[in-house]
Tab-separated table of C-alpha atoms and ligand atoms in Angstrom:
chain	number	residue	atom	x	y	z
A	1	LYS	CA	-44.921	42.591	-38.576
A	2	SER	CA	-47.551	43.013	-41.116
A	3	ALA	CA	-49.116	41.213	-43.724
A	4	SER	CA	-51.984	41.872	-46.121
A	5	MET	CA	-54.143	39.984	-48.823
A	6	ILE	CA	-56.242	40.687	-51.725
A	7	VAL	CA	-59.481	38.433	-51.912
A	8	ASP	CA	-61.440	38.314	-55.170
A	9	LYS	CA	-64.522	36.319	-55.838
A	10	ASP	CA	-63.407	36.033	-59.781
A	11	PHE	CA	-59.810	34.829	-58.538
A	12	VAL	CA	-60.937	31.293	-58.253
A	13	ILE	CA	-58.489	28.154	-57.872
A	14	GLY	CA	-61.168	26.004	-57.984
A	15	LYS	CA	-64.246	24.225	-56.417
A	16	VAL	CA	-63.274	22.502	-53.000
A	17	ASP	CA	-64.300	18.966	-53.284
A	18	ASP	CA	-66.019	17.916	-50.118
A	19	ARG	CA	-63.560	14.883	-50.047
A	20	LEU	CA	-60.684	17.126	-49.277
A	21	TYR	CA	-61.795	16.792	-45.678
A	22	GLY	CA	-61.472	13.024	-45.872
A	23	SER	CA	-59.743	11.031	-43.149
A	24	PHE	CA	-58.123	7.357	-42.511
A	25	ILE	CA	-58.781	4.442	-40.306
A	26	GLU	CA	-56.366	1.652	-40.454
A	27	HIS	CA	-56.422	-1.682	-38.625
A	28	LEU	CA	-53.457	-0.228	-36.510
A	29	GLY	CA	-53.117	0.113	-32.798
A	30	ARG	CA	-56.111	1.062	-30.912
A	31	ALA	CA	-58.015	2.981	-34.340
A	32	VAL	CA	-60.737	0.033	-34.587
A	33	TYR	CA	-60.569	-1.973	-31.378
A	34	GLY	CA	-60.846	0.581	-28.838
A	35	GLY	CA	-61.322	3.465	-31.000
A	36	ILE	CA	-64.424	3.225	-33.274
A	37	TYR	CA	-65.504	-0.131	-31.968
A	38	GLU	CA	-65.540	-1.162	-28.403
A	39	PRO	CA	-68.378	-3.479	-27.602
A	40	GLY	CA	-69.252	-3.619	-23.896
A	41	HIS	CA	-68.048	0.388	-23.512
A	42	PRO	CA	-70.834	2.347	-21.900
A	43	GLU	CA	-71.099	4.441	-25.046
A	44	ALA	CA	-71.247	1.408	-27.478
A	45	ASP	CA	-74.274	0.907	-29.631
A	46	GLU	CA	-75.876	-2.559	-30.120
A	47	ARG	CA	-73.017	-3.065	-32.797
A	48	GLY	CA	-70.126	-2.049	-30.702
A	49	PHE	CA	-69.626	1.406	-32.344
A	50	ARG	CA	-68.775	3.931	-29.853
A	51	LYS	CA	-71.251	6.760	-29.782
A	52	ASP	CA	-69.016	9.370	-28.072
A	53	VAL	CA	-66.482	8.825	-31.037
A	54	LEU	CA	-69.296	8.884	-33.682
A	55	LYS	CA	-70.188	12.332	-32.404
A	56	LEU	CA	-67.026	13.681	-32.643
A	57	VAL	CA	-66.402	12.167	-35.976
A	58	ARG	CA	-69.907	13.490	-37.417
A	59	ASP	CA	-69.093	17.189	-36.114
A	60	LEU	CA	-66.069	17.086	-38.461
A	61	ARG	CA	-68.449	16.451	-41.114
A	62	VAL	CA	-65.856	13.731	-42.525
A	63	PRO	CA	-66.845	12.988	-46.078
A	64	ILE	CA	-64.853	9.855	-46.887
A	65	VAL	CA	-62.760	7.426	-44.785
A	66	ARG	CA	-59.888	5.611	-46.216
A	67	TYR	CA	-59.770	1.934	-44.825
A	68	PRO	CA	-58.555	-0.802	-44.160
A	69	GLY	CA	-54.797	0.524	-44.574
A	70	GLY	CA	-52.128	1.476	-44.624
A	71	ASN	CA	-49.307	-0.871	-44.532
A	72	PHE	CA	-51.623	-3.323	-42.884
A	73	VAL	CA	-53.409	-3.516	-46.351
A	74	SER	CA	-50.591	-5.219	-48.108
A	75	GLY	CA	-50.696	-8.146	-46.124
A	76	TYR	CA	-54.453	-8.450	-45.476
A	77	ASP	CA	-57.039	-11.048	-46.983
A	78	TRP	CA	-60.364	-8.984	-47.130
A	79	LYS	CA	-62.075	-12.576	-46.990
A	80	ASP	CA	-60.799	-12.909	-43.312
A	81	GLY	CA	-63.059	-9.964	-42.168
A	82	ILE	CA	-66.207	-11.279	-43.766
A	83	GLY	CA	-68.950	-13.766	-42.626
A	84	PRO	CA	-69.754	-15.100	-39.128
A	85	VAL	CA	-67.394	-13.312	-36.616
A	86	ALA	CA	-66.864	-16.836	-34.623
A	87	ASP	CA	-65.701	-18.294	-37.719
A	88	ARG	CA	-62.877	-15.494	-38.789
A	89	PRO	CA	-59.120	-16.351	-38.284
A	90	LYS	CA	-56.829	-14.584	-35.982
A	91	ARG	CA	-53.874	-13.781	-37.995
A	92	LEU	CA	-49.977	-12.517	-37.396
A	93	GLU	CA	-50.080	-9.057	-38.808
A	94	LEU	CA	-46.505	-8.456	-40.029
A	95	ALA	CA	-46.706	-4.680	-41.134
A	96	TRP	CA	-47.290	-3.747	-37.323
A	97	ARG	CA	-46.245	-7.090	-35.629
A	98	THR	CA	-49.436	-7.418	-33.784
A	99	VAL	CA	-52.241	-10.216	-33.666
A	100	GLU	CA	-55.565	-9.130	-36.048
A	101	PRO	CA	-58.405	-10.838	-34.653
A	102	ASN	CA	-60.782	-9.926	-37.628
A	103	LEU	CA	-63.722	-8.859	-35.363
A	104	PHE	CA	-64.309	-6.284	-37.667
A	105	GLY	CA	-64.222	-5.969	-41.554
A	106	LEU	CA	-65.862	-4.779	-44.692
A	107	ASN	CA	-69.384	-5.092	-43.543
A	108	GLU	CA	-68.794	-3.567	-40.320
A	109	PHE	CA	-66.784	-0.761	-41.619
A	110	ALA	CA	-69.605	0.119	-44.393
A	111	ASP	CA	-72.129	0.116	-41.450
A	112	TRP	CA	-69.862	2.420	-39.385
A	113	SER	CA	-69.098	4.821	-42.226
A	114	LYS	CA	-72.814	5.291	-42.873
A	115	ALA	CA	-73.367	5.887	-38.964
A	116	ALA	CA	-70.556	8.468	-39.145
A	117	GLY	CA	-72.155	10.138	-42.575
A	118	SER	CA	-69.022	9.096	-44.595
A	119	GLU	CA	-68.339	7.359	-47.735
A	120	VAL	CA	-65.948	4.469	-47.782
A	121	MET	CA	-62.588	4.759	-49.715
A	122	TRP	CA	-61.557	0.934	-49.775
A	123	ALA	CA	-57.825	0.110	-50.445
A	124	ILE	CA	-57.224	-3.190	-52.007
A	125	ASN	CA	-54.178	-5.514	-51.253
A	126	LEU	CA	-51.500	-5.310	-54.092
A	127	GLY	CA	-48.750	-6.577	-51.908
A	128	THR	CA	-49.730	-10.246	-51.317
A	129	GLN	CA	-52.727	-10.388	-53.483
A	130	GLY	CA	-53.395	-9.741	-57.208
A	131	ILE	CA	-56.161	-9.158	-59.954
A	132	GLU	CA	-58.334	-12.259	-58.460
A	133	ASP	CA	-58.994	-10.657	-55.084
A	134	ALA	CA	-59.219	-7.124	-56.803
A	135	ARG	CA	-62.089	-8.121	-58.863
A	136	ASN	CA	-63.711	-10.467	-56.232
A	137	VAL	CA	-63.914	-7.561	-53.355
A	138	VAL	CA	-65.589	-5.275	-55.910
A	139	GLU	CA	-67.978	-7.817	-56.654
A	140	TYR	CA	-68.682	-8.952	-53.006
A	141	ALA	CA	-68.960	-4.967	-52.186
A	142	ASN	CA	-70.713	-3.592	-55.176
A	143	HIS	CA	-72.546	-6.380	-57.274
A	144	PRO	CA	-76.572	-6.484	-56.769
A	145	SER	CA	-76.604	-10.118	-56.521
A	146	GLY	CA	-76.794	-13.363	-58.642
A	147	SER	CA	-73.135	-14.215	-58.807
A	148	TYR	CA	-70.982	-16.069	-56.145
A	149	TRP	CA	-69.554	-13.062	-54.190
A	150	SER	CA	-72.563	-11.140	-54.432
A	151	ASP	CA	-74.659	-13.752	-53.016
A	152	LEU	CA	-72.190	-14.340	-50.113
A	153	ARG	CA	-72.560	-10.866	-49.050
A	154	VAL	CA	-76.295	-11.181	-49.151
A	155	SER	CA	-75.866	-14.481	-47.278
A	156	HIS	CA	-74.000	-12.460	-44.624
A	157	GLY	CA	-77.084	-10.314	-44.202
A	158	TYR	CA	-76.236	-7.344	-46.605
A	159	ARG	CA	-78.845	-7.446	-49.297
A	160	GLU	CA	-78.168	-4.149	-50.864
A	161	PRO	CA	-74.699	-3.512	-52.322
A	162	HIS	CA	-72.387	-1.013	-50.703
A	163	LYS	CA	-71.666	0.858	-53.602
A	164	ILE	CA	-68.205	1.773	-52.589
A	165	LYS	CA	-67.112	4.230	-55.288
A	166	THR	CA	-63.700	4.890	-54.575
A	167	TRP	CA	-60.898	2.583	-54.359
A	168	CYS	CA	-57.184	2.604	-53.778
A	169	LEU	CA	-54.784	0.523	-55.909
A	170	GLY	CA	-52.548	-0.553	-53.098
A	171	ASN	CA	-50.645	1.473	-50.274
A	172	GLU	CA	-47.300	2.963	-50.475
A	173	MET	CA	-45.889	0.410	-53.166
A	174	ASP	CA	-42.474	2.216	-53.479
A	175	GLY	CA	-41.581	1.859	-49.724
A	176	PRO	CA	-39.217	-1.023	-48.922
A	177	TRP	CA	-40.905	-1.259	-45.711
A	178	GLN	CA	-44.145	-2.463	-47.637
A	179	ILE	CA	-45.108	-6.032	-47.659
A	180	GLY	CA	-44.610	-6.854	-51.436
A	181	HIS	CA	-42.973	-3.662	-52.061
A	182	LYS	CA	-42.515	-3.309	-55.936
A	183	THR	CA	-40.486	-1.359	-58.584
A	184	ALA	CA	-42.528	1.380	-60.380
A	185	HIS	CA	-42.671	-1.127	-63.370
A	186	GLU	CA	-43.925	-4.025	-61.399
A	187	TYR	CA	-46.528	-1.896	-59.615
A	188	GLY	CA	-47.560	0.059	-62.660
A	189	ARG	CA	-48.540	-3.158	-64.587
A	190	LEU	CA	-50.033	-4.824	-61.739
A	191	ALA	CA	-52.216	-1.677	-61.022
A	192	GLN	CA	-53.154	-1.305	-64.558
A	193	GLU	CA	-54.397	-5.157	-64.691
A	194	ALA	CA	-56.193	-4.758	-61.489
A	195	ALA	CA	-57.739	-1.489	-62.590
A	196	LYS	CA	-59.073	-3.402	-65.683
A	197	VAL	CA	-60.866	-5.975	-63.992
A	198	MET	CA	-62.202	-4.050	-61.282
A	199	LYS	CA	-63.768	-1.471	-63.604
A	200	TRP	CA	-65.194	-4.310	-65.575
A	201	THR	CA	-66.681	-5.531	-62.712
A	202	ASP	CA	-68.228	-2.274	-61.658
A	203	PRO	CA	-67.642	0.538	-64.224
A	204	THR	CA	-68.960	3.237	-61.787
A	205	ILE	CA	-65.953	3.027	-59.522
A	206	GLU	CA	-62.824	5.553	-59.245
A	207	LEU	CA	-59.410	4.451	-58.820
A	208	VAL	CA	-56.400	5.935	-56.960
A	209	ALA	CA	-53.009	4.738	-58.188
A	210	CYS	CA	-50.021	4.870	-55.735
A	211	GLY	CA	-47.728	7.841	-55.955
A	212	SER	CA	-44.570	8.240	-53.859
A	213	SER	CA	-44.857	7.742	-50.114
A	214	ALA	CA	-42.975	11.069	-49.436
A	215	LEU	CA	-41.316	13.787	-51.567
A	216	GLY	CA	-37.872	12.494	-50.222
A	217	MET	CA	-38.123	8.972	-51.565
A	218	LYS	CA	-35.075	8.439	-53.823
A	219	THR	CA	-37.417	6.916	-56.615
A	220	PHE	CA	-39.731	10.068	-56.400
A	221	ALA	CA	-40.550	11.491	-59.982
A	222	ASP	CA	-39.483	8.533	-61.798
A	223	TRP	CA	-41.788	6.444	-59.861
A	224	GLU	CA	-44.843	8.640	-60.738
A	225	ALA	CA	-44.039	8.708	-64.364
A	226	THR	CA	-43.470	5.096	-64.752
A	227	VAL	CA	-46.530	4.348	-62.827
A	228	LEU	CA	-48.804	6.751	-64.623
A	229	ASP	CA	-47.124	5.554	-68.028
A	230	HIS	CA	-48.929	2.316	-67.252
A	231	THR	CA	-51.863	3.447	-65.628
A	232	TYR	CA	-52.762	6.903	-66.970
A	233	GLU	CA	-56.115	5.941	-68.911
A	234	HIS	CA	-57.157	3.304	-65.985
A	235	VAL	CA	-57.034	5.611	-63.003
A	236	GLU	CA	-58.750	8.854	-62.017
A	237	TYR	CA	-56.316	9.814	-59.227
A	238	LEU	CA	-52.497	9.703	-58.251
A	239	SER	CA	-51.828	9.359	-54.311
A	240	LEU	CA	-49.599	11.404	-52.315
A	241	HIS	CA	-48.342	11.058	-48.707
A	242	THR	CA	-46.513	13.031	-46.182
A	243	TYR	CA	-45.900	13.332	-42.452
A	244	TYR	CA	-43.726	16.136	-40.907
A	245	GLY	CA	-42.338	16.091	-37.244
A	246	ASN	CA	-40.439	18.451	-34.841
A	247	ALA	CA	-38.116	15.774	-33.233
A	248	GLU	CA	-35.207	18.619	-33.278
A	249	ASN	CA	-37.313	20.996	-31.742
A	250	ASP	CA	-36.957	23.531	-34.421
A	251	THR	CA	-40.468	25.142	-34.471
A	252	PRO	CA	-39.760	27.792	-37.131
A	253	THR	CA	-38.753	24.993	-39.688
A	254	PHE	CA	-41.519	22.665	-38.607
A	255	LEU	CA	-43.935	25.815	-39.212
A	256	ALA	CA	-42.508	26.070	-42.668
A	257	ARG	CA	-43.010	22.260	-43.701
A	258	SER	CA	-46.269	23.164	-45.481
A	259	LEU	CA	-44.338	25.168	-48.045
A	260	GLN	CA	-42.441	21.674	-48.969
A	261	MET	CA	-46.235	20.250	-49.226
A	262	ASP	CA	-47.099	23.074	-51.614
A	263	GLU	CA	-43.729	21.922	-53.810
A	264	PHE	CA	-44.707	18.565	-53.381
A	265	ILE	CA	-48.253	18.998	-54.963
A	266	ASP	CA	-46.651	21.142	-57.627
A	267	SER	CA	-44.306	18.465	-58.533
A	268	VAL	CA	-46.823	15.716	-58.968
A	269	THR	CA	-49.083	17.974	-60.771
A	270	ALA	CA	-46.445	18.715	-63.449
A	271	ILE	CA	-45.523	14.914	-63.902
A	272	CYS	CA	-49.172	14.072	-64.438
A	273	ASP	CA	-49.308	16.880	-66.966
A	274	TYR	CA	-46.104	15.532	-68.666
A	275	VAL	CA	-47.599	12.046	-68.837
A	276	LYS	CA	-50.638	13.478	-70.320
A	277	ALA	CA	-48.684	15.348	-73.089
A	278	LYS	CA	-46.734	12.398	-73.696
A	279	LYS	CA	-49.858	10.106	-74.203
A	280	ARG	CA	-51.484	13.103	-76.060
A	281	SER	CA	-54.575	12.383	-73.494
A	282	LYS	CA	-57.285	14.376	-73.280
A	283	LYS	CA	-57.891	13.308	-69.643
A	284	LYS	CA	-56.665	15.133	-66.505
A	285	MET	CA	-55.297	13.481	-63.737
A	286	PHE	CA	-56.294	14.422	-60.372
A	287	LEU	CA	-54.486	13.909	-56.935
A	288	SER	CA	-55.441	12.331	-53.759
A	289	PHE	CA	-53.362	13.307	-50.888
A	290	ASP	CA	-54.554	10.265	-48.976
A	291	GLU	CA	-52.327	10.349	-45.865
A	292	TRP	CA	-51.027	13.701	-44.343
A	293	ASN	CA	-50.186	14.854	-40.913
A	294	VAL	CA	-47.974	15.464	-38.005
A	295	TRP	CA	-46.241	12.337	-36.842
A	296	PHE	CA	-43.096	12.024	-34.543
A	297	HIS	CA	-44.338	12.003	-30.954
A	298	SER	CA	-44.764	8.357	-30.840
A	299	HIS	CA	-41.536	7.069	-32.697
A	300	GLU	CA	-39.535	6.086	-29.600
A	301	SER	CA	-42.364	4.652	-27.383
A	302	ASP	CA	-43.404	2.585	-30.514
A	303	LYS	CA	-39.891	1.116	-30.860
A	304	LYS	CA	-40.290	-0.666	-27.276
A	305	LEU	CA	-43.770	-2.158	-27.597
A	306	GLU	CA	-43.890	-6.016	-27.275
A	307	PRO	CA	-44.910	-7.707	-30.407
A	308	TRP	CA	-48.056	-9.722	-31.437
A	309	GLN	CA	-50.636	-8.100	-29.156
A	310	VAL	CA	-54.072	-7.199	-29.983
A	311	ALA	CA	-54.825	-3.496	-30.515
A	312	PRO	CA	-51.687	-2.035	-28.522
A	313	PRO	CA	-51.337	1.632	-28.100
A	314	GLN	CA	-49.144	2.318	-31.428
A	315	LEU	CA	-48.541	5.592	-33.134
A	316	GLU	CA	-50.488	7.360	-30.150
A	317	ASP	CA	-49.152	11.160	-30.717
A	318	VAL	CA	-50.338	13.670	-28.201
A	319	TYR	CA	-50.703	16.700	-30.149
A	320	THR	CA	-49.445	19.946	-29.094
A	321	MET	CA	-50.515	23.732	-29.903
A	322	GLU	CA	-47.731	23.850	-32.414
A	323	ASP	CA	-48.713	20.963	-34.201
A	324	ALA	CA	-52.086	22.313	-34.560
A	325	LEU	CA	-50.417	25.160	-36.584
A	326	VAL	CA	-48.551	22.796	-38.755
A	327	VAL	CA	-52.105	20.947	-39.612
A	328	GLY	CA	-53.533	24.345	-40.117
A	329	CYS	CA	-51.050	25.288	-42.575
A	330	MET	CA	-51.121	21.867	-44.389
A	331	LEU	CA	-55.174	22.592	-44.624
A	332	ILE	CA	-54.219	25.764	-46.458
A	333	SER	CA	-51.834	24.132	-48.785
A	334	LEU	CA	-54.680	21.564	-49.545
A	335	LEU	CA	-57.135	24.367	-50.231
A	336	LYS	CA	-54.448	26.323	-52.328
A	337	HIS	CA	-54.560	23.391	-54.840
A	338	ALA	CA	-58.185	22.630	-54.638
A	339	ASP	CA	-58.147	22.850	-58.565
A	340	ARG	CA	-56.072	19.486	-58.644
A	341	VAL	CA	-56.402	17.840	-55.064
A	342	LYS	CA	-59.815	16.312	-55.291
A	343	MET	CA	-59.534	13.927	-52.141
A	344	ALA	CA	-57.236	14.249	-49.004
A	345	CYS	CA	-57.305	11.798	-46.022
A	346	LEU	CA	-56.042	13.408	-42.400
A	347	ALA	CA	-54.065	10.311	-41.232
A	348	GLN	CA	-55.751	9.135	-39.300
A	349	LEU	CA	-59.059	9.466	-37.175
A	350	VAL	CA	-59.056	7.750	-34.114
A	351	ASN	CA	-56.233	7.002	-31.492
A	352	VAL	CA	-53.605	6.494	-34.276
A	353	ILE	CA	-51.923	9.790	-35.150
A	354	ALA	CA	-55.572	11.029	-34.783
A	355	PRO	CA	-57.723	14.111	-33.918
A	356	ILE	CA	-59.814	11.974	-31.686
A	357	MET	CA	-58.476	10.082	-28.657
A	358	THR	CA	-60.314	7.644	-26.480
A	359	GLN	CA	-59.244	5.540	-23.214
A	360	ASN	CA	-60.276	2.012	-23.572
A	361	GLY	CA	-63.463	1.971	-21.232
A	362	GLY	CA	-63.272	5.677	-20.671
A	363	PRO	CA	-63.859	9.005	-22.271
A	364	ALA	CA	-63.406	10.404	-25.865
A	365	TRP	CA	-61.758	13.698	-26.554
A	366	ALA	CA	-60.336	16.066	-29.080
A	367	GLN	CA	-56.813	16.721	-29.675
A	368	THR	CA	-55.409	20.182	-30.468
A	369	ILE	CA	-55.464	19.345	-34.357
A	370	TYR	CA	-59.013	18.555	-34.031
A	371	TYR	CA	-59.846	22.415	-34.416
A	372	PRO	CA	-58.311	23.503	-37.641
A	373	TYR	CA	-59.498	20.290	-38.977
A	374	LEU	CA	-63.229	21.087	-37.780
A	375	HIS	CA	-62.974	24.685	-38.960
A	376	ALA	CA	-61.735	23.676	-42.605
A	377	SER	CA	-64.381	21.092	-43.052
A	378	VAL	CA	-67.167	23.080	-41.546
A	379	TYR	CA	-66.237	26.298	-43.280
A	380	GLY	CA	-63.879	25.666	-46.003
A	381	ARG	CA	-66.508	24.330	-48.631
A	382	GLY	CA	-67.202	26.522	-51.766
A	383	GLN	CA	-64.707	27.857	-54.212
A	384	ALA	CA	-61.273	28.335	-53.128
A	385	LEU	CA	-59.727	31.864	-53.897
A	386	VAL	CA	-56.628	32.925	-55.111
A	387	PRO	CA	-54.515	34.244	-51.976
A	388	LEU	CA	-52.654	37.236	-53.190
A	389	VAL	CA	-50.655	37.802	-50.131
A	390	ARG	CA	-47.906	40.144	-49.218
A	391	SER	CA	-45.959	39.313	-45.796
A	392	ASP	CA	-42.854	39.931	-43.891
A	393	LYS	CA	-40.738	36.676	-44.282
A	394	TYR	CA	-38.232	34.628	-42.357
A	395	ASP	CA	-35.329	32.001	-43.303
A	396	THR	CA	-34.679	28.771	-41.540
A	397	LYS	CA	-31.454	26.524	-42.012
A	398	ASP	CA	-33.713	24.192	-44.352
A	399	ILE	CA	-36.314	26.534	-46.001
A	400	THR	CA	-35.874	30.158	-47.061
A	401	ASP	CA	-38.627	33.258	-47.865
A	402	VAL	CA	-40.922	31.687	-45.343
A	403	PRO	CA	-44.126	34.121	-45.057
A	404	TYR	CA	-44.958	34.680	-41.446
A	405	LEU	CA	-48.542	34.581	-43.080
A	406	GLU	CA	-50.043	31.448	-44.422
A	407	SER	CA	-53.584	32.309	-45.728
A	408	VAL	CA	-56.390	31.274	-48.123
A	409	ALA	CA	-60.133	32.243	-48.493
A	410	VAL	CA	-62.985	30.065	-49.429
A	411	HIS	CA	-66.099	31.562	-50.810
A	412	ASN	CA	-69.403	29.601	-50.262
A	413	GLU	CA	-71.969	31.051	-52.560
A	414	GLU	CA	-74.826	29.068	-51.095
A	415	SER	CA	-74.276	30.803	-47.897
A	416	ASN	CA	-72.973	34.019	-49.340
A	417	GLU	CA	-70.202	33.893	-46.866
A	418	VAL	CA	-66.428	34.211	-47.352
A	419	THR	CA	-64.121	32.430	-44.594
A	420	ILE	CA	-60.281	33.585	-44.236
A	421	PHE	CA	-58.205	30.945	-42.808
A	422	ALA	CA	-54.856	32.344	-41.633
A	423	VAL	CA	-51.836	31.240	-39.633
A	424	ASN	CA	-49.301	33.536	-38.008
A	425	ARG	CA	-45.977	31.590	-38.057
A	426	HIS	CA	-44.246	34.325	-35.967
A	427	LEU	CA	-43.604	32.873	-32.612
A	428	GLU	CA	-42.911	36.003	-30.711
A	429	GLU	CA	-45.158	39.053	-32.315
A	430	SER	CA	-48.392	39.360	-33.673
A	431	LEU	CA	-49.375	40.271	-37.397
A	432	ALA	CA	-51.134	43.554	-38.476
A	433	PHE	CA	-53.244	41.808	-40.845
A	434	GLU	CA	-55.632	43.505	-43.694
A	435	ALA	CA	-57.661	41.913	-46.132
A	436	ASP	CA	-59.057	43.804	-49.343
A	437	LEU	CA	-62.406	41.956	-50.238
A	438	ARG	CA	-62.964	44.671	-52.915
A	439	SER	CA	-65.131	42.662	-55.329
A	440	PHE	CA	-67.544	41.468	-52.544
A	441	GLY	CA	-68.471	44.821	-51.531
A	442	ALA	CA	-69.140	45.748	-47.909
A	443	CYS	CA	-69.052	42.801	-45.674
A	444	ASN	CA	-70.234	42.092	-42.203
A	445	LEU	CA	-68.266	40.175	-39.745
A	446	ILE	CA	-69.846	36.686	-38.502
A	447	GLU	CA	-66.979	35.852	-36.071
A	448	HIS	CA	-63.121	35.548	-35.776
A	449	LEU	CA	-62.208	32.245	-34.107
A	450	VAL	CA	-58.608	31.667	-32.855
A	451	LEU	CA	-56.405	28.741	-31.614
A	452	GLU	CA	-53.792	29.970	-29.689
A	453	ASN	CA	-51.846	29.004	-26.292
A	454	ASP	CA	-48.731	30.830	-24.614
A	455	ASP	CA	-47.438	27.182	-24.317
A	456	LEU	CA	-46.529	25.794	-27.844
A	457	LYS	CA	-46.389	22.326	-26.234
A	458	ALA	CA	-49.880	22.477	-24.446
A	459	VAL	CA	-51.782	19.289	-25.244
A	460	ASN	CA	-55.280	18.115	-24.523
A	461	THR	CA	-55.423	14.933	-22.316
A	462	ALA	CA	-58.266	12.913	-20.659
A	463	SER	CA	-58.029	14.802	-17.574
A	464	ALA	CA	-57.722	18.167	-19.273
A	465	PRO	CA	-59.582	17.587	-22.450
A	466	ASP	CA	-60.363	21.591	-23.037
A	467	ASN	CA	-56.589	22.645	-22.316
A	468	VAL	CA	-56.502	23.705	-25.986
A	469	ARG	CA	-59.714	24.873	-27.687
A	470	PRO	CA	-60.527	27.515	-29.989
A	471	HIS	CA	-62.161	30.756	-28.717
A	472	ALA	CA	-64.472	33.589	-30.721
A	473	ASN	CA	-62.493	36.804	-29.144
A	474	GLY	CA	-60.393	37.554	-32.225
A	475	ASN	CA	-60.237	41.304	-32.933
A	476	ALA	CA	-61.287	41.361	-36.637
A	477	SER	CA	-63.121	44.408	-37.598
A	478	VAL	CA	-64.688	45.469	-40.948
A	479	ASP	CA	-64.536	48.613	-42.614
A	480	GLY	CA	-66.655	48.289	-46.122
A	481	SER	CA	-64.777	45.547	-47.957
A	482	ARG	CA	-61.516	45.955	-45.925
A	483	VAL	CA	-60.947	43.714	-43.027
A	484	LEU	CA	-58.559	44.550	-40.121
A	485	ALA	CA	-57.112	42.221	-37.656
A	486	THR	CA	-54.265	41.260	-35.205
A	487	LEU	CA	-53.269	37.758	-35.656
A	488	GLY	CA	-51.570	36.629	-32.445
A	489	LYS	CA	-48.209	35.363	-32.305
A	490	ALA	CA	-48.366	31.471	-33.340
A	491	SER	CA	-51.959	31.455	-33.852
A	492	TRP	CA	-54.832	29.672	-36.026
A	493	ASN	CA	-57.454	32.029	-37.180
A	494	VAL	CA	-60.798	31.778	-39.031
A	495	ILE	CA	-62.215	35.020	-40.177
A	496	ARG	CA	-65.977	34.384	-41.042
A	497	LEU	CA	-67.617	37.153	-43.298
A	498	ARG	CA	-71.102	37.540	-45.130
B	501	LIG	O1	-50.726	6.289	-41.114
B	501	LIG	C1	-49.616	5.467	-40.903
B	501	LIG	C2	-48.643	4.529	-41.907
B	501	LIG	O2	-48.129	5.528	-42.490
B	501	LIG	C3	-49.598	3.906	-42.927
B	501	LIG	O3	-49.948	2.819	-42.596
B	501	LIG	C4	-48.538	4.011	-44.132
B	501	LIG	O4	-49.123	3.912	-45.351
B	501	LIG	C5	-47.630	5.182	-43.970
B	501	LIG	O5	-46.504	5.084	-44.185
């Protein structure tokens, strides 16, 4: 099989916003307790932050982290997580049926984010709370001082405001599983009023309204149109969420799922532009793909968990080689839409459907999906270029015309580098790949990184953390502005050129 691609520096999709490589920490399972925060762990600093986890996060260069949920946030009172730890209440947490001890909250997360080199994306509760808490949490976090909530923050030891710029107006409010689930009209009105008082409190913030929690939701499209009807002039972003799985062990279909992600993004963009036209608005709505990943491995074991534990092992998917390929294709999908998708969050970051795993009291390690995320975040900054791809194709029972090659290139003008990200979806054969970088003139190869494994179900574990890891022995070669490479069967490739 063969595939080719034209990469031209003038065919720009858009500048890749750094926040495309965001992630997510929810008060769920061992993401916080035993994940980023574990006082008493040999690697914990004086604040209880695990330094081994921080190192893995910093290496990823995660620009922004969504917090504190997720479904959790729709029942969360942010005031439970501030002030002296000894005074904070333990609560029954209804979204995940656990006990939340509130040892970690807004100020601790702001400190952790700073240590991780990330910004905070704070999600407010629009399930059980309303506009009063929406304005108060902005005042507490961002107002300098001289008012009740800002002075309370100062009294908690935080003289400087946290200056949280990005705020999500609730989470998955279209989902019947959500605490305080709403119709599109109910949510749209509430989100609009919350947005007003939040921006009156701090006009510098940016807001994300909830879109659908999946393309397959029955209310999809009407939900977006109605919510934007209420909120269009009050928010900067509309959210999208999606998770893919391979419960049926149909790997060709699983690897093709990112085409549905393309379709989802294209459809939401069209709805945003429809509302813009209807309102005769001058404003362009951007997208925040603030939950995306593979999620299915842990579904069965999660059903067996005893309720009301503190930080049980929930949603602990152990990711395979093939999951890493799907994550790679999803990253390429995001890059192909860099003109409209300005933020995205790999859900999640530590232990809970995460690229980073830990053992309580034990080591931290990188899962298979860590590597495509790392490569895209480190090398995928600059201008995303239109991928003019010709590739042999295949059909699955659900999805037809699936190209074996999924690819996109990013041009970093500052470092004068071009990076081609490419997945070969073929499970048995390699792809003879050729890229024409005509407008770049003669190029030199920096390296050709590859993630591959003969066993598509291979995983990394505490005892074998390097079972699946990239090598730099790809065979790409350059002849002037032509790049030739063999892309191994079922492989993720990063071809770096200067
Ligand atoms: O990321 C796990 C969960 O998936 C989140 O809490 C929720 O928003 C989504 O359904």
